[in-house]
Structure formats: structure tokens, C-alpha cells
């Protein structure tokens, strides 16, 4: 009997020490979309994990006859499962999106892993796409990047611009990826709209610091956007039209048998402006039909996926977008046409493979291409002969990339990620084609530069104790230039120390390297800006950033508060020398004669500040308040006499208030108010007249009668030519007026029999604030009380472009 009890206790002890793995995919009920970042945990404990980019999760637990697992995600109903854990278990979960009336259930059901205080990652913000669609739109277009501008640490550019400037960095220092493919130019209409159609997106995440080792190639931020896979259960569509553009999205299963979930699905989404169509009859009427012109842009997103089973899945996605500005003029004897074209094309082919319940891998083939073109054509017919002149100038960058990533989940305390990537860049700073039949000339000059950028990384999300969470990793990056190779280690670490269950202290350090540069005279991210690589003369940009702060959850009210301070140094940042430009728009045929690396200078930068974010994602009232207090300075030996100066978009104070209130399932009211310190500009501080003195010889005779004894003498007379000269003083020493604006939106929803429609009335700049877009110096006369002219004085004139702008738009989905 004693022997039997001994073996029974031994067997029970061995059984209790056994560990088994629960793994599977988490999808949205009704569409089978894979959900990213879902929390999987044991209620009442800190044991848990999250689903990866493809909805896969894995958690290893001690064997037990009864284990309770909870699955929760903001915007979806929580799922509770009780399981027997006696062997490895495959458990796929579907979460249902909950209605507006149940939003409070999410708040009360939040657990520790949902809280900002529980994650080791800091300086990271995710914005639900549905929340983006409720924020007031500019001219009826919902814009992802315009919403990111409302976050602390993210500065906006000029009035109406979608460019983002993160913690003192420029627009080129943001890695913006769509389904793993980098997008080089993210703006339409010279920066007023972004290229991302919100109807095609599933998730949007912004990382400003504490970067995981899997990201590299930029200094300031990572904006990760993932497209929807496509509904696998039924055909679904949504679209709408605003003041300047319309859009349509369709998604659904490709082949479905009965009630079974389809193995493949598709998504296709398109958007186009109709400004050119509206303007065409007006232009034709004013020019007797001989002159045509216009501007339009379009976007096309497409995605296909196929499910081979639990272990293998295939995804193919792409984006294609263009901006076209054109004119044509036709007469009896001559024709002329010209314009500007620019656009992006991306493509991603991804294969997921599940080796076992703990090991997940993804292989990606990535393509990205950005191209800018100026063209002009002229044709003349005289005396039965024809002549033709054609000029085309092109610049751009094209990438082909391979990437392989592995997720390994050995235990609840560790989640490992490691991988390798390599990209072949082809930069075309200029390609010129000239054709002139009059002189029998056809010339093609192409400057192309090929480079290889690679990286290998490993990172671990580790829970060493109940109160400490860490993400530590190392990335080794490599760049092969023509005559130079760069190899740079990039250590990364983030940690969260739990002070209380709802309060944590966080800190992070990240070193980043950037091997490609954007040359810009404007700093606002125009399509004319030039992408160029690092060379033996131009070293890679490098940054080191430390950050620390507090994260606090107010679970009772569904609020999350984060306070962060950061300090970032930047080395080898690039800028044009004074008066230099590589893109010669006035004479593009001579562009190849100007070497871009001879016209730029490298320097250093510093940025530091404090950011505060109070956010509420759920409930009838949601939104956030974000505030940033920051300083950014640059220093170049060849600019501003080598002295430090504030870059254009340095802002001391930046405040955003966003509110969304749902009165009922049929009415939604939203508003945003923003305030920011004015841009730092270089303007003349005074004008003066500078004279150029010339000596003119004059023959002069002595006074009195002239006789043979009279000797003439040479007298030099001074003549002066005056011209106005401006004294600019230190670089960017003038501060523009503060920027502030209030936007309001009212949405009316109604469910019909087969679809749901939404009318939206939005007002941009409700109180008609005349915010400065740029300043102009004008000369105006000054008169005295009697009306007599006294002098001319120089005055500073503020130019504004957007007064109050009301917009009515219509949206639908089925």
C-alpha cells in the first residue's frame, strides 16, 4: 500500500511538471479576418501572450484538468474557454465585434495585458481604424496620417499638409510600411492628402521610440499599416464620395461551398478625384476647346490570400497610386503639352508556415517603386515639314527585397523573434531624355546607383519576474555602397517595472541607422524631393534615443495616461548647402551636370522633450488629449556660420484635443482642436541700399582762356549704383504666429434593408482662423495726416489658404 501511494505521488508530481502548448489563430467572426494584438491570458494572473501580425498565438502552460483561457481585444467581445490541458492543443478562436450599446462591457472586462502599464513597449500608439473614420475629415477624405498628426510627439507640417515630423526628425526619417513594403512618397496633391485609403486598412501602429530589433532603416518612427485580407464568408463592400473624390471597396470569398469558410478571398479598393472632370468643360469653354488641363490622383489596393490548411498560408497584396498634372494646347500649326507625374507601386508576396505549435515563420518577397517625372512636348508644322521637341526628366527609387522572420514561443516568460532581410535599392537621381528633330538630336542620360541594404536581428520579450517585463534585442545592419561598406550594430531595450497593478515605470534605449537620405529645399515632402543613398562621402545617419516615463490605467473610467520624456541625438543628418539644389526644374536637361553629393552638407541634431497622452478608446465618449513640450536643434558647419539653429518644424508647444461622442446608434458627433507654436522661418530683418562705386575719368581744363600753355588734367568722378539688399540675420530666427484650428463633424447613420448609409457634415476650421501658410514681404507707401507721401515701408504679409471649409459627404457599406 505504501509503495502504491509513493508511485501515485511520483506520477502526479511528474504530471504536474509537464507543460503543454495551446496554439491557434484568432479571427473576426463574420469575416474571418485575422486579428493582430489580441490578448490571451489566464484570468487573475500575469501569464499571457498576444497574437502576432497574422493572428497566430502560442502559450505553454503546466498540465491541468481545468484551465481557463481568456481572449480579449478592444472593440470585440471577450471570449472565455475552459479546457483540459493533457496534451498539446490546437484552439482557433473567433471574436465578435460588439455593437455601440455594449462598449462598456469591454471597459469592465479589461485585464492587465490590455493596460498600457503592463506592456514593456513604450512610445507606441495604435489607433483603431473605426475610430479614424469618426474623426472630422478634410474635404471629405478620412486620412490616416492626418490623424497621426494629432498624437503627442508628432508634429504637423504647414497648413493642410499630411507630412509627419516625429521627435525632431524629418519626413525621410519615418519608415512607413504597407504590408511590409516601404512607401517612399506618402502624399497626394503636393502633400494635402495621404496615399492610404482607410477602407482598405485593418490596423495602424505608430512607434516613436524603444524600437524592437525587427525594425530598422530609419531614425525617428515606424508607421506600420496592414491591409485587410478580404472577407471569407460573404461579399462585403463600402464606399463613399466627398467634395473632391470618391472611393469603393469590395471584398469577399473567391470560392465557397455551402456554409464552409472559403479557403481564399480577395480585396480590391479604389479611389479617384474628379477635379479634372469638373474643370474640363470650364477650361474648354474659355479656350474654344484648344486648351486642356487638369489634375487628378488615384489609388488602387488589391489583396489575395489562400489558406492551404493550418500550417501554410499565402498572401499577395499590392498598392498602385499616381498623381497627374497635365496641360495640352493645340492650334492650326503647333501643339504643345506637358506636366508632372509621380506615384508609388508596391507589391508583397508572403508565405506563412507553422513548423509546430511553438514555431511560426513568414517569408516575404517585397517590391517598391517611386517615380517622379517632368515632361514637355512641342510640335510645329511649317511648309509641309514637321519638327518635334521632347524633354523628359525622371527621378526615383526602386526596391526588391527578401525577408524571413521567425516567431518562437518557448514559454509564457519568453517570446522570441529573429530574422534576416536584404534589399536591393536602385536610385535614379536623374534620367534625362531629349529629342529635337530640328537638329537631329536624340539624347538619353541616365544616372543609376545600385546598393544593397541588409539586416539580421534577434529580440526577446521576457518576463523575468512578476513585476518586470522587458523587450531586448540586437540588430546588425549592413549597407554596400559603390566603394564603401558600412556595418553597424543597433542595440535595443525596453522595460516596464510594475509599481502597482495599474501603474508602471518604463524606460527604453534604441540606436538606429539610416542609409538613405531625402534631399529637400522645402522640408515639406514634395514629390520633387530627391532620394539618394549613403556613399563614401556621405555617411549614414545615426541616432541614439533614450526615453523614460510613467504609464497609468484608470480602469474604472476606461482611461489610460502616459507621460514620457525623451532625449535623442542625430549624427550625419544631411541638408543642402546655402543656395544649392540638385533638381533643376528650370533646366532639367542639365541636371546630370550637378552632382548631388557636392551640393549637400552633413551635420548633427538634438531633440528632447516631454509628451503626455490621456486616451479613452471605448464607451459613448472616446478620444484623447495629447500635449508635447519639445526642443529641436540642428548644427551644420556650412550653414548659419556653424552655429546651432532651430529647424523649420521645431515646435515648443503642441496640443491636440480629440472627442467622439455617440448620442445613439444613429448620430455621432466628433471634434478636434489643435494648437501649435509657429514654424521657425528665415525672413529679412532689415533692408538697406548698397551702392556700387565706379570711377569715371573726365578731362578738365583750367579756368580762363585756353591757349597753347593750358594743360588739361584728368579728374575721376565717382558714380554710384544702388540696389536693395536684405539682411536675414541668423537662420530660422523668426517665429510664425501660433497655429490653431477647430474642426467639427456630425454623422447620421441609418440601416437600410440591404445596406447602411452615413451622411456626414464636417467643417474644417470652424471659427475661420487665418493660419499662416507662408509670409511675403511687401512695400507700401506711408502718408502723413495731410495725405502727403512720407516714405515707403516694408511690411510682412501673412498668406493663408484655408478659411472655414464645410463639406458634405456620403458613405455606405453592405
Coordinates of N, CA, C and O in Angstrom, one line a residue, residues 412-519:
X412 N 5.7 30.9 -21.4 CA 5.0 32.2 -21.2 C 5.9 33.3 -20.8 O 5.5 34.5 -21.0
X413 N 7.1 33.0 -20.4 CA 8.0 34.1 -20.0 C 8.9 34.6 -21.1 O 9.5 35.6 -21.0
X414 N 8.9 33.9 -22.3 CA 9.7 34.3 -23.4 C 8.9 34.3 -24.7 O 8.2 33.3 -24.9
X415 N 9.1 35.3 -25.5 CA 8.6 35.3 -26.9 C 9.7 35.8 -27.8 O 10.0 37.0 -27.7
X416 N 10.3 34.9 -28.5 CA 11.5 35.2 -29.3 C 11.1 35.5 -30.7 O 10.2 34.9 -31.3
X417 N 11.8 36.5 -31.3 CA 11.6 36.8 -32.7 C 13.0 37.1 -33.3 O 13.8 37.8 -32.7
X418 N 13.3 36.4 -34.4 CA 14.5 36.7 -35.1 C 14.3 36.5 -36.6 O 13.3 35.9 -37.1
X419 N 15.2 37.2 -37.4 CA 15.0 37.1 -38.8 C 16.1 37.8 -39.6 O 17.1 38.3 -39.0
X420 N 16.0 37.8 -40.9 CA 17.0 38.4 -41.8 C 16.3 39.0 -42.9 O 15.2 38.6 -43.4
X421 N 16.9 40.1 -43.5 CA 16.3 40.8 -44.6 C 17.4 41.3 -45.5 O 18.5 41.6 -45.0
X422 N 17.1 41.5 -46.8 CA 18.1 42.1 -47.7 C 17.3 42.8 -48.8 O 16.3 42.3 -49.3
X423 N 17.7 44.0 -49.1 CA 17.0 44.9 -50.1 C 18.0 45.4 -51.1 O 19.1 45.9 -50.8
X424 N 17.7 45.2 -52.4 CA 18.4 45.8 -53.5 C 17.8 47.2 -53.9 O 16.7 47.2 -54.4
X425 N 18.4 48.3 -53.6 CA 18.0 49.6 -53.9 C 18.5 50.0 -55.3 O 19.7 49.8 -55.6
X426 N 17.7 50.6 -56.1 CA 18.2 51.2 -57.3 C 17.7 52.7 -57.3 O 16.5 53.0 -57.5
X427 N 18.6 53.6 -57.1 CA 18.3 55.0 -57.1 C 18.6 55.6 -58.5 O 19.6 55.3 -59.1
X428 N 17.7 56.5 -58.9 CA 17.8 57.2 -60.1 C 17.7 58.7 -59.8 O 16.6 59.3 -59.9
X429 N 18.8 59.3 -59.4 CA 18.7 60.8 -59.1 C 18.3 61.6 -60.3 O 17.6 62.6 -60.2
X430 N 18.7 61.1 -61.5 CA 18.2 61.8 -62.7 C 18.3 60.9 -63.9 O 19.3 60.2 -64.1
X431 N 17.3 61.0 -64.8 CA 17.3 60.4 -66.1 C 16.7 61.3 -67.1 O 15.5 61.8 -66.9
X432 N 17.5 61.8 -68.1 CA 17.0 62.8 -69.0 C 17.0 62.3 -70.4 O 17.9 61.6 -70.9
X433 N 15.8 62.5 -71.1 CA 15.7 62.1 -72.5 C 15.3 63.4 -73.2 O 14.4 64.1 -72.9
X434 N 16.2 63.7 -74.3 CA 16.0 64.9 -75.1 C 15.9 64.5 -76.5 O 16.7 63.7 -77.0
X435 N 14.8 64.9 -77.2 CA 14.6 64.7 -78.6 C 14.3 65.9 -79.4 O 13.4 66.7 -79.0
X436 N 15.1 66.3 -80.4 CA 14.9 67.5 -81.2 C 15.1 67.2 -82.6 O 16.3 67.0 -83.1
X437 N 14.1 67.1 -83.4 CA 14.2 66.8 -84.8 C 14.8 67.9 -85.7 O 15.3 67.6 -86.7
X438 N 14.8 69.1 -85.2 CA 15.3 70.2 -86.0 C 16.9 70.1 -86.1 O 17.4 70.4 -87.2
X439 N 17.5 69.6 -85.1 CA 19.0 69.4 -85.2 C 19.3 67.9 -85.1 O 20.5 67.6 -84.9
X440 N 18.3 67.1 -85.4 CA 18.5 65.7 -85.5 C 19.2 65.1 -84.2 O 20.2 64.4 -84.3
X441 N 18.7 65.5 -83.0 CA 19.3 65.1 -81.8 C 18.4 64.2 -81.0 O 17.2 64.4 -80.9
X442 N 18.9 63.1 -80.5 CA 18.2 62.2 -79.6 C 19.2 61.8 -78.5 O 20.2 61.1 -78.8
X443 N 19.0 62.2 -77.3 CA 20.0 62.0 -76.2 C 19.3 61.4 -75.0 O 18.2 61.9 -74.6
X444 N 19.9 60.4 -74.5 CA 19.5 59.8 -73.2 C 20.6 59.7 -72.2 O 21.7 59.2 -72.5
X445 N 20.4 60.3 -71.1 CA 21.4 60.3 -70.0 C 20.7 59.8 -68.7 O 19.8 60.3 -68.2
X446 N 21.3 58.7 -68.2 CA 20.7 58.0 -67.0 C 21.8 57.9 -66.0 O 22.8 57.3 -66.3
X447 N 21.5 58.4 -64.8 CA 22.4 58.1 -63.7 C 21.7 57.2 -62.7 O 20.7 57.5 -62.1
X448 N 22.2 56.0 -62.6 CA 21.6 55.0 -61.7 C 22.6 54.5 -60.7 O 23.8 54.3 -61.1
X449 N 22.2 54.3 -59.5 CA 23.0 53.8 -58.4 C 22.4 52.6 -57.7 O 21.2 52.7 -57.3
X450 N 23.1 51.5 -57.7 CA 22.6 50.3 -57.1 C 23.3 50.1 -55.7 O 24.5 50.2 -55.6
X451 N 22.5 49.8 -54.7 CA 23.0 49.5 -53.4 C 22.3 48.3 -52.8 O 21.1 48.0 -53.1
X452 N 22.9 47.7 -51.8 CA 22.3 46.6 -51.1 C 22.3 46.9 -49.6 O 23.3 47.3 -49.0
X453 N 21.1 46.8 -49.0 CA 21.0 47.0 -47.6 C 20.4 45.8 -46.9 O 19.4 45.2 -47.4
X454 N 21.1 45.3 -45.9 CA 20.7 44.0 -45.2 C 20.7 44.2 -43.7 O 21.2 45.2 -43.2
X455 N 20.0 43.3 -43.1 CA 19.9 43.3 -41.6 C 19.6 41.9 -41.1 O 18.9 41.1 -41.7
X456 N 20.1 41.7 -39.9 CA 19.8 40.4 -39.2 C 19.5 40.8 -37.7 O 20.2 41.7 -37.2
X457 N 18.5 40.2 -37.1 CA 18.1 40.7 -35.8 C 17.6 39.5 -34.9 O 17.3 38.4 -35.4
X458 N 17.6 39.7 -33.6 CA 17.0 38.8 -32.6 C 16.5 39.7 -31.5 O 17.2 40.6 -31.1
X459 N 15.3 39.3 -31.0 CA 14.8 40.0 -29.9 C 14.0 39.0 -29.0 O 13.5 38.0 -29.5
X460 N 13.8 39.4 -27.7 CA 13.1 38.5 -26.8 C 12.2 39.4 -25.9 O 12.7 40.4 -25.3
X461 N 10.9 39.1 -25.9 CA 10.0 39.7 -24.9 C 10.0 38.8 -23.7 O 9.5 37.7 -23.7
X462 N 10.6 39.3 -22.6 CA 10.9 38.4 -21.4 C 10.2 39.0 -20.2 O 10.2 40.2 -19.9
X463 N 9.7 38.1 -19.4 CA 9.1 38.4 -18.1 C 10.0 37.7 -17.0 O 9.7 36.6 -16.5
X464 N 11.1 38.3 -16.6 CA 12.0 37.7 -15.6 C 11.3 37.5 -14.2 O 11.6 36.6 -13.5
X465 N 10.5 38.5 -13.8 CA 9.8 38.4 -12.5 C 8.3 38.8 -12.8 O 7.9 39.3 -13.9
X466 N 7.5 38.7 -11.7 CA 6.1 39.1 -11.8 C 5.9 40.6 -12.1 O 5.0 41.0 -12.8
X467 N 6.9 41.4 -11.7 CA 6.7 42.9 -11.8 C 7.6 43.5 -12.9 O 7.4 44.7 -13.2
X468 N 8.4 42.7 -13.5 CA 9.3 43.2 -14.6 C 9.1 42.6 -15.9 O 9.0 41.4 -16.0
X469 N 9.0 43.4 -16.9 CA 8.8 43.0 -18.3 C 9.8 43.7 -19.2 O 10.0 44.9 -19.0
X470 N 10.4 42.9 -20.1 CA 11.5 43.5 -20.9 C 11.3 43.1 -22.4 O 10.8 42.0 -22.7
X471 N 11.8 43.9 -23.3 CA 12.0 43.5 -24.7 C 13.4 44.0 -25.0 O 13.7 45.2 -25.1
X472 N 14.3 43.0 -25.2 CA 15.7 43.3 -25.5 C 16.1 42.6 -26.8 O 15.6 41.5 -27.1
X473 N 16.9 43.3 -27.6 CA 17.3 42.7 -28.9 C 18.5 43.4 -29.4 O 19.0 44.5 -28.9
X474 N 19.0 42.9 -30.5 CA 20.1 43.4 -31.3 C 19.9 43.3 -32.7 O 19.5 42.2 -33.2
X475 N 20.2 44.3 -33.5 CA 20.1 44.3 -34.9 C 21.5 44.6 -35.5 O 22.1 45.6 -35.0
X476 N 21.9 43.9 -36.5 CA 23.1 44.2 -37.2 C 22.8 44.6 -38.6 O 22.3 43.7 -39.4
X477 N 23.1 45.8 -38.9 CA 22.7 46.3 -40.3 C 23.9 46.5 -41.1 O 25.0 46.8 -40.7
X478 N 23.7 46.3 -42.4 CA 24.8 46.4 -43.4 C 24.3 47.2 -44.6 O 23.2 47.0 -45.1
X479 N 25.2 48.0 -45.2 CA 24.9 48.8 -46.4 C 26.1 48.7 -47.3 O 27.2 49.1 -46.9
X480 N 25.9 48.3 -48.6 CA 27.0 48.3 -49.5 C 26.8 49.4 -50.5 O 25.9 49.4 -51.3
X481 N 27.7 50.4 -50.5 CA 27.7 51.5 -51.4 C 28.7 51.1 -52.5 O 29.3 50.0 -52.5
X482 N 29.0 52.1 -53.5 CA 29.8 51.7 -54.6 C 31.2 51.4 -54.2 O 31.8 50.4 -54.6
X483 N 31.8 52.2 -53.3 CA 33.2 52.0 -52.9 C 33.3 51.9 -51.4 O 34.4 52.1 -50.8
X484 N 32.2 51.6 -50.7 CA 32.2 51.6 -49.2 C 31.2 50.7 -48.7 O 30.1 50.5 -49.2
X485 N 31.5 50.0 -47.6 CA 30.6 49.1 -46.9 C 30.5 49.6 -45.5 O 31.5 49.9 -44.8
X486 N 29.3 49.6 -45.0 CA 29.0 50.0 -43.6 C 28.4 48.9 -42.9 O 27.4 48.3 -43.4
X487 N 28.9 48.6 -41.7 CA 28.3 47.5 -40.8 C 28.1 48.2 -39.5 O 29.1 48.7 -38.9
X488 N 26.9 48.2 -39.0 CA 26.5 49.0 -37.8 C 25.7 48.1 -36.8 O 24.6 47.6 -37.2
X489 N 26.1 47.9 -35.6 CA 25.3 47.2 -34.6 C 24.3 48.2 -34.0 O 24.6 49.4 -33.8
X490 N 23.1 47.7 -33.7 CA 22.0 48.5 -33.2 C 21.3 47.9 -32.0 O 20.4 47.1 -32.1
X491 N 21.8 48.1 -30.8 CA 21.2 47.5 -29.6 C 19.9 48.2 -29.3 O 19.7 49.4 -29.5
X492 N 18.9 47.4 -28.8 CA 17.6 47.9 -28.4 C 17.2 47.3 -27.1 O 17.4 46.1 -26.8
X493 N 16.5 48.1 -26.2 CA 16.0 47.5 -25.0 C 14.9 48.4 -24.5 O 14.9 49.6 -24.5
X494 N 13.8 47.8 -24.0 CA 12.7 48.4 -23.4 C 12.3 47.6 -22.2 O 12.4 46.4 -22.2
X495 N 11.9 48.3 -21.1 CA 11.5 47.6 -19.9 C 10.4 48.3 -19.2 O 10.3 49.6 -19.3
X496 N 9.5 47.6 -18.5 CA 8.4 48.1 -17.7 C 8.5 47.5 -16.3 O 8.5 46.3 -16.2
X497 N 8.6 48.3 -15.3 CA 8.6 47.9 -13.9 C 7.3 48.2 -13.2 O 6.9 49.4 -13.2
X498 N 6.5 47.2 -12.8 CA 5.2 47.4 -12.2 C 5.4 48.0 -10.8 O 5.9 47.3 -9.9
X499 N 4.9 49.2 -10.6 CA 4.9 49.8 -9.2 C 3.7 49.4 -8.5 O 3.7 49.2 -7.3
X500 N 2.6 49.3 -9.2 CA 1.3 48.9 -8.7 C 0.6 48.1 -9.9 O 1.1 48.2 -11.0
X501 N -0.5 47.4 -9.6 CA -1.1 46.7 -10.7 C -1.6 47.6 -11.9 O -1.7 47.1 -13.0
X502 N -1.8 48.9 -11.7 CA -2.2 49.8 -12.7 C -1.2 50.9 -13.0 O -1.6 51.9 -13.6
X503 N 0.0 50.8 -12.5 CA 1.0 51.9 -12.6 C 2.4 51.2 -12.9 O 2.8 50.3 -12.1
X504 N 3.1 51.7 -13.9 CA 4.4 51.2 -14.2 C 5.3 52.3 -14.6 O 4.9 53.4 -15.1
X505 N 6.6 52.0 -14.3 CA 7.7 52.9 -14.8 C 8.3 52.2 -16.0 O 8.7 51.1 -15.9
X506 N 8.5 53.0 -17.1 CA 9.1 52.4 -18.3 C 10.3 53.2 -18.7 O 10.4 54.4 -18.5
X507 N 11.2 52.5 -19.4 CA 12.4 53.1 -19.9 C 12.9 52.3 -21.2 O 12.6 51.1 -21.3
X508 N 13.6 53.0 -22.1 CA 14.0 52.4 -23.3 C 15.2 53.1 -23.8 O 15.5 54.2 -23.5
X509 N 16.0 52.3 -24.7 CA 17.1 52.8 -25.4 C 17.1 52.2 -26.8 O 16.8 51.0 -26.9
X510 N 17.4 53.0 -27.8 CA 17.4 52.4 -29.2 C 18.5 53.2 -30.0 O 18.5 54.4 -29.9
X511 N 19.3 52.5 -30.7 CA 20.2 53.1 -31.7 C 19.7 52.7 -33.1 O 19.4 51.5 -33.3
X512 N 19.6 53.7 -33.9 CA 19.1 53.4 -35.3 C 20.1 54.0 -36.3 O 20.8 55.0 -36.1
X513 N 20.1 53.3 -37.5 CA 21.0 53.8 -38.6 C 20.1 54.0 -39.8 O 19.2 53.2 -40.1
X514 N 20.4 55.0 -40.6 CA 19.6 55.2 -41.8 C 20.6 55.4 -43.0 O 21.4 56.3 -43.0
X515 N 20.4 54.6 -44.0 CA 21.4 54.6 -45.1 C 20.9 55.3 -46.4 O 21.6 55.4 -47.3
X516 N 19.7 55.8 -46.4 CA 19.2 56.6 -47.5 C 18.7 57.9 -47.0 O 18.3 58.1 -45.8
X517 N 18.8 58.9 -47.9 CA 18.5 60.3 -47.5 C 17.5 61.0 -48.5 O 17.5 60.6 -49.6
X518 N 16.8 61.9 -48.0 CA 15.9 62.7 -48.8 C 16.4 64.2 -48.8 O 16.5 64.8 -47.8
X519 N 16.7 64.6 -50.0 CA 17.2 66.0 -50.2 C 16.0 66.9 -50.6 O 15.3 66.6 -51.5

